[in-house]
Amino acid sequence: MVTADDAPEGRRRAVDPELEALELELLLEAVARRFGFDFRSHDRAAIRRKLAALMERRALHTLSQLQDRVLHDVDASSALLRALGVPPATMFDDVQEAVQLLAVAEQCLPGAPLPKVWLADCAGAEQAWTVAVLLAERQLLWGTEIHATVTTDAQLDEAVAASIPADALPLYQRRYEEAGGTGRLADYFEAHGGRLVPVPQLRNRITWAQYNLVTDASFNEFQLIVCRRALPDFGPLLRQRVLDLFDGSLAVFGALGIDRPLDRQARMAGHYVTLLPGLSWYKRVS
């Protein structure tokens, strides 16, 4: 008998939606129990899109096939965790976000004796470097601690060891200037093994850590928390849990940058006022 998994591409039957939903539940349960990463409260549509792309790259036809690979193949499990995570950023890849972040940082960081910034579920080294360069541009970096957290140990290792090719600098320089940069981006980098890494003065202001927004508790008090790229993937209950975590981690008069407007009916909404009209940057006032 030829099954849907075995049939040639042109002869495969469409997957039963109820069966696929069951397969997805089983896969997410397996990932949570086997690896300790809980995606069960993430938005299902976002997960399906990411898994469909992963399955296409690996020539897999069903979620059950993917689950089998993930449970028995280290490379497949790493690929799954990477696929479900935040896509890696490149420097200044969102110019408007960079402009907004700098405007907010200038309001919330200068008054604190030792300002702390949390890049929650950071999109890799280049996002953190972008923030560091922006702060350095306004002389805000040297007294500030940037805490960049990622979900997995593999992401942590990649961030700590990251570098960029020299030929990326012209593009990054243009973006940097579009975001208001006035200097030479190259001045923030040095050659290392044929590639470029941030100079120690910039690199040493960033502390990397593995941290799970789903399960871990607050670990510090911050003047600025930014989580704009991961939140869209969270389902309603998880999203509220994470926003409550940020609320418990943000100092009064600190700033919060998220992906979309706060629900004004949410229990934390009364603590905040909008910093930038029409945008999802907020100042905590109580």
Coordinates of C-alpha atoms in Angstrom, one line a residue:
M1 CA 0.0 0.0 0.0
V2 CA 1.3 3.5 -0.9
T3 CA 0.8 6.0 1.9
A4 CA 0.7 9.8 1.8
D5 CA 4.3 9.8 3.0
D6 CA 5.6 7.3 0.4
A7 CA 3.7 8.5 -2.7
P8 CA 5.5 10.6 -5.3
E9 CA 5.1 14.3 -4.9
G10 CA 2.4 14.5 -7.6
R11 CA 0.3 11.7 -6.0
R12 CA 0.4 12.7 -2.4
R13 CA -3.0 13.3 -0.8
A14 CA -3.8 16.6 0.9
V15 CA -3.2 16.3 4.6
D16 CA -6.3 16.0 6.8
P17 CA -6.5 19.3 8.8
E18 CA -7.5 17.4 12.0
L19 CA -4.7 14.9 11.6
E20 CA -2.2 17.7 11.0
A21 CA -3.4 19.6 14.1
L22 CA -2.9 16.4 16.1
E23 CA 0.6 16.0 14.6
L24 CA 1.4 19.5 15.6
E25 CA 0.3 19.1 19.1
L26 CA 2.3 15.9 19.5
L27 CA 5.4 17.6 18.0
L28 CA 5.2 20.6 20.3
E29 CA 4.6 18.3 23.3
A30 CA 7.7 16.2 22.3
V31 CA 9.9 19.3 21.9
A32 CA 8.8 20.5 25.4
R33 CA 9.4 17.2 27.1
R34 CA 12.6 16.2 25.3
F35 CA 14.4 19.6 25.0
G36 CA 12.7 21.8 27.6
F37 CA 11.5 24.5 25.1
D38 CA 7.8 25.1 25.3
F39 CA 6.3 26.4 22.1
R40 CA 2.8 25.1 22.9
S41 CA 1.5 28.6 23.7
H42 CA 2.9 30.2 20.5
D43 CA 0.6 31.4 17.8
R44 CA -0.3 28.3 15.7
A45 CA -0.4 30.1 12.3
A46 CA 3.1 31.4 12.9
I47 CA 4.4 28.0 13.9
R48 CA 2.8 26.3 10.9
R49 CA 4.5 28.8 8.5
K50 CA 7.9 28.2 10.1
L51 CA 7.6 24.5 10.1
A52 CA 6.3 24.4 6.5
A53 CA 9.5 26.2 5.4
L54 CA 11.7 23.8 7.5
M55 CA 10.0 20.7 6.1
E56 CA 10.4 22.0 2.5
R57 CA 14.1 22.6 3.1
R58 CA 14.5 19.1 4.4
A59 CA 12.2 17.4 1.9
L60 CA 9.8 16.1 4.6
H61 CA 6.1 15.6 3.9
T62 CA 4.5 15.4 7.3
L63 CA 4.9 16.7 10.8
S64 CA 5.2 13.1 12.0
Q65 CA 8.3 12.7 9.8
L66 CA 9.7 15.9 11.2
Q67 CA 9.0 14.7 14.8
D68 CA 10.9 11.5 14.1
R69 CA 13.9 13.3 12.8
V70 CA 13.9 15.9 15.6
L71 CA 13.8 13.2 18.4
H72 CA 16.6 11.1 16.9
D73 CA 18.9 13.6 15.0
V74 CA 20.8 16.4 16.8
D75 CA 21.1 18.4 13.6
A76 CA 17.3 18.2 13.0
S77 CA 16.5 19.3 16.5
S78 CA 18.9 22.2 16.3
A79 CA 17.3 23.2 12.9
L80 CA 13.8 23.0 14.5
L81 CA 14.7 25.2 17.4
R82 CA 16.4 27.7 15.1
A83 CA 13.3 27.7 12.8
L84 CA 10.9 28.4 15.6
G85 CA 13.0 31.2 17.0
V86 CA 13.5 34.8 16.0
P87 CA 15.1 35.2 12.6
P88 CA 18.6 36.6 12.9
A89 CA 18.9 40.3 12.2
T90 CA 21.5 42.2 10.2
M91 CA 22.8 45.6 11.3
F92 CA 20.3 48.4 10.9
D93 CA 17.9 46.2 9.0
D94 CA 14.9 48.1 10.4
V95 CA 15.9 51.8 10.0
Q96 CA 12.6 53.1 11.5
E97 CA 13.0 50.9 14.6
A98 CA 16.5 52.2 15.0
V99 CA 15.4 55.8 14.8
Q100 CA 12.6 55.1 17.3
L101 CA 14.8 53.2 19.7
L102 CA 17.3 56.0 19.8
A103 CA 14.6 58.6 20.5
V104 CA 13.3 56.5 23.3
A105 CA 16.8 55.8 24.8
E106 CA 17.5 59.5 25.0
Q107 CA 14.5 59.9 27.2
C108 CA 14.9 56.9 29.6
L109 CA 18.6 56.3 30.0
P110 CA 20.4 59.5 31.0
G111 CA 18.7 59.9 34.4
A112 CA 19.7 56.5 35.8
P113 CA 23.0 56.0 37.7
L114 CA 23.7 52.7 35.9
P115 CA 21.2 52.2 33.0
K116 CA 20.4 48.7 32.0
V117 CA 18.9 47.7 28.6
W118 CA 17.3 44.3 28.0
L119 CA 17.0 43.0 24.5
A120 CA 14.6 40.1 25.2
D121 CA 14.7 37.2 22.7
C122 CA 17.4 39.2 20.8
A123 CA 17.6 38.6 17.1
G124 CA 21.3 37.8 17.3
A125 CA 24.6 39.6 17.6
E126 CA 23.9 42.2 14.9
Q127 CA 20.7 43.5 16.6
A128 CA 22.7 44.0 19.8
W129 CA 25.6 45.7 18.0
T130 CA 23.1 48.0 16.3
V131 CA 21.7 49.1 19.7
A132 CA 25.3 49.5 21.0
V133 CA 26.3 51.7 18.1
L134 CA 23.2 53.8 18.4
L135 CA 23.9 54.4 22.1
A136 CA 27.5 55.2 21.4
E137 CA 26.5 57.7 18.8
R138 CA 24.8 59.7 21.6
Q139 CA 27.4 59.1 24.3
L140 CA 24.9 56.9 26.1
L141 CA 26.7 53.5 25.8
W142 CA 29.7 53.9 28.1
G143 CA 27.7 53.9 31.4
T144 CA 25.0 51.5 30.1
E145 CA 24.8 47.7 30.4
I146 CA 23.1 45.9 27.5
H147 CA 21.7 42.5 28.5
A148 CA 20.9 40.4 25.3
T149 CA 19.1 37.2 25.9
V150 CA 18.4 34.3 23.5
T151 CA 16.4 31.1 23.9
T152 CA 18.9 28.4 23.2
D153 CA 22.6 27.6 23.9
A154 CA 23.3 27.3 20.2
Q155 CA 22.0 30.9 19.7
L156 CA 24.1 32.0 22.6
D157 CA 27.3 30.4 21.1
E158 CA 26.6 32.0 17.7
A159 CA 26.1 35.4 19.2
V160 CA 29.2 35.4 21.3
A161 CA 31.3 34.2 18.3
A162 CA 29.7 36.4 15.7
S163 CA 31.5 38.4 13.1
I164 CA 30.7 40.1 9.8
P165 CA 32.4 40.1 6.4
A166 CA 34.1 43.3 5.5
D167 CA 32.1 43.6 2.3
A168 CA 28.9 44.1 4.4
L169 CA 30.1 47.4 5.7
P170 CA 29.0 49.6 2.7
L171 CA 25.4 48.4 3.0
Y172 CA 25.4 48.7 6.8
Q173 CA 27.0 52.2 6.5
R174 CA 24.1 53.4 4.3
R175 CA 21.5 52.0 6.7
Y176 CA 23.4 53.6 9.7
E177 CA 23.2 57.0 8.0
E178 CA 19.5 56.5 7.2
A179 CA 19.0 55.9 11.0
G180 CA 20.8 59.2 11.8
G181 CA 24.3 58.0 12.2
T182 CA 26.9 60.7 11.5
G183 CA 30.2 58.9 11.7
R184 CA 32.0 55.9 10.2
L185 CA 30.5 52.6 11.2
A186 CA 33.9 51.0 10.5
D187 CA 35.3 52.9 13.5
Y188 CA 33.2 50.6 15.7
F189 CA 34.9 47.4 14.3
E190 CA 38.3 45.8 14.1
A191 CA 39.7 43.0 11.9
H192 CA 39.7 39.5 13.4
G193 CA 40.6 36.4 11.4
G194 CA 39.7 38.1 8.1
R195 CA 36.3 39.3 9.3
L196 CA 35.1 42.2 11.5
V197 CA 34.1 42.2 15.1
P198 CA 33.1 45.1 17.4
V199 CA 35.9 46.9 19.2
P200 CA 36.2 45.9 22.8
Q201 CA 34.8 49.2 24.1
L202 CA 31.5 48.3 22.4
R203 CA 31.6 44.6 22.7
N204 CA 32.2 44.7 26.4
R205 CA 29.0 46.6 27.1
I206 CA 26.9 43.7 25.9
T207 CA 26.3 40.7 28.3
W208 CA 24.8 37.6 26.6
A209 CA 22.8 35.0 28.3
Q210 CA 20.5 32.0 27.6
Y211 CA 17.0 32.9 28.9
N212 CA 13.6 31.4 28.3
L213 CA 10.7 33.9 28.2
V214 CA 8.2 31.1 28.7
T215 CA 9.6 29.7 31.9
D216 CA 12.2 31.9 33.5
A217 CA 11.7 34.6 36.1
S218 CA 12.7 38.3 36.2
F219 CA 16.5 38.6 36.7
N220 CA 17.0 42.4 37.0
E221 CA 15.5 45.8 36.8
F222 CA 15.9 47.7 33.5
Q223 CA 15.5 51.2 32.2
L224 CA 14.7 50.0 28.7
I225 CA 13.2 46.7 27.5
V226 CA 12.9 45.9 23.8
C227 CA 11.0 42.8 22.5
R228 CA 9.5 43.6 19.1
R229 CA 10.5 40.6 16.9
A230 CA 9.5 37.7 19.1
L231 CA 6.2 38.8 20.5
P232 CA 4.2 38.4 17.2
D233 CA 4.7 34.7 17.5
F234 CA 3.2 34.4 21.0
G235 CA -0.4 33.3 21.6
P236 CA -2.6 35.5 23.8
L237 CA -1.9 33.8 27.1
L238 CA 1.8 33.6 26.6
R239 CA 1.9 37.2 25.3
Q240 CA 0.2 38.4 28.5
R241 CA 2.6 36.3 30.6
V242 CA 5.6 37.9 28.9
L243 CA 4.2 41.4 29.2
D244 CA 3.6 40.8 32.9
L245 CA 7.3 39.7 33.1
F246 CA 8.4 42.9 31.5
D247 CA 6.2 44.9 33.7
G248 CA 7.8 43.3 36.7
S249 CA 11.3 44.0 35.3
L250 CA 10.9 47.6 34.2
A251 CA 11.9 50.5 36.5
V252 CA 9.5 53.4 37.0
F253 CA 10.1 55.9 34.2
G254 CA 11.7 53.2 32.1
A255 CA 10.6 52.5 28.6
L256 CA 9.1 49.4 26.9
G257 CA 9.3 48.7 23.1
I258 CA 6.9 46.0 21.8
D259 CA 5.4 45.0 18.5
R260 CA 1.9 46.4 18.7
P261 CA -0.2 48.7 21.0
L262 CA -0.9 47.6 24.5
D263 CA -4.5 46.4 25.2
R264 CA -5.9 49.3 27.2
Q265 CA -8.0 46.7 29.2
A266 CA -4.9 44.8 30.2
R267 CA -4.1 45.0 34.0
M268 CA -0.7 46.5 33.3
A269 CA -1.9 49.2 30.9
G270 CA -2.5 51.8 33.6
H271 CA 1.2 51.8 34.4
Y272 CA 2.1 53.2 31.0
V273 CA 1.8 56.3 28.7
T274 CA 2.8 56.4 25.0
L275 CA 6.2 57.8 24.3
L276 CA 6.0 58.1 20.5
P277 CA 2.6 59.0 19.2
G278 CA 1.0 56.1 17.2
L279 CA 3.9 53.8 18.0
S280 CA 4.3 50.9 20.4
W281 CA 6.9 52.5 22.7
Y282 CA 5.8 53.2 26.3
K283 CA 7.0 54.9 29.4
R284 CA 6.2 53.4 32.8
V285 CA 4.8 56.1 35.1
S286 CA 3.7 54.0 38.1

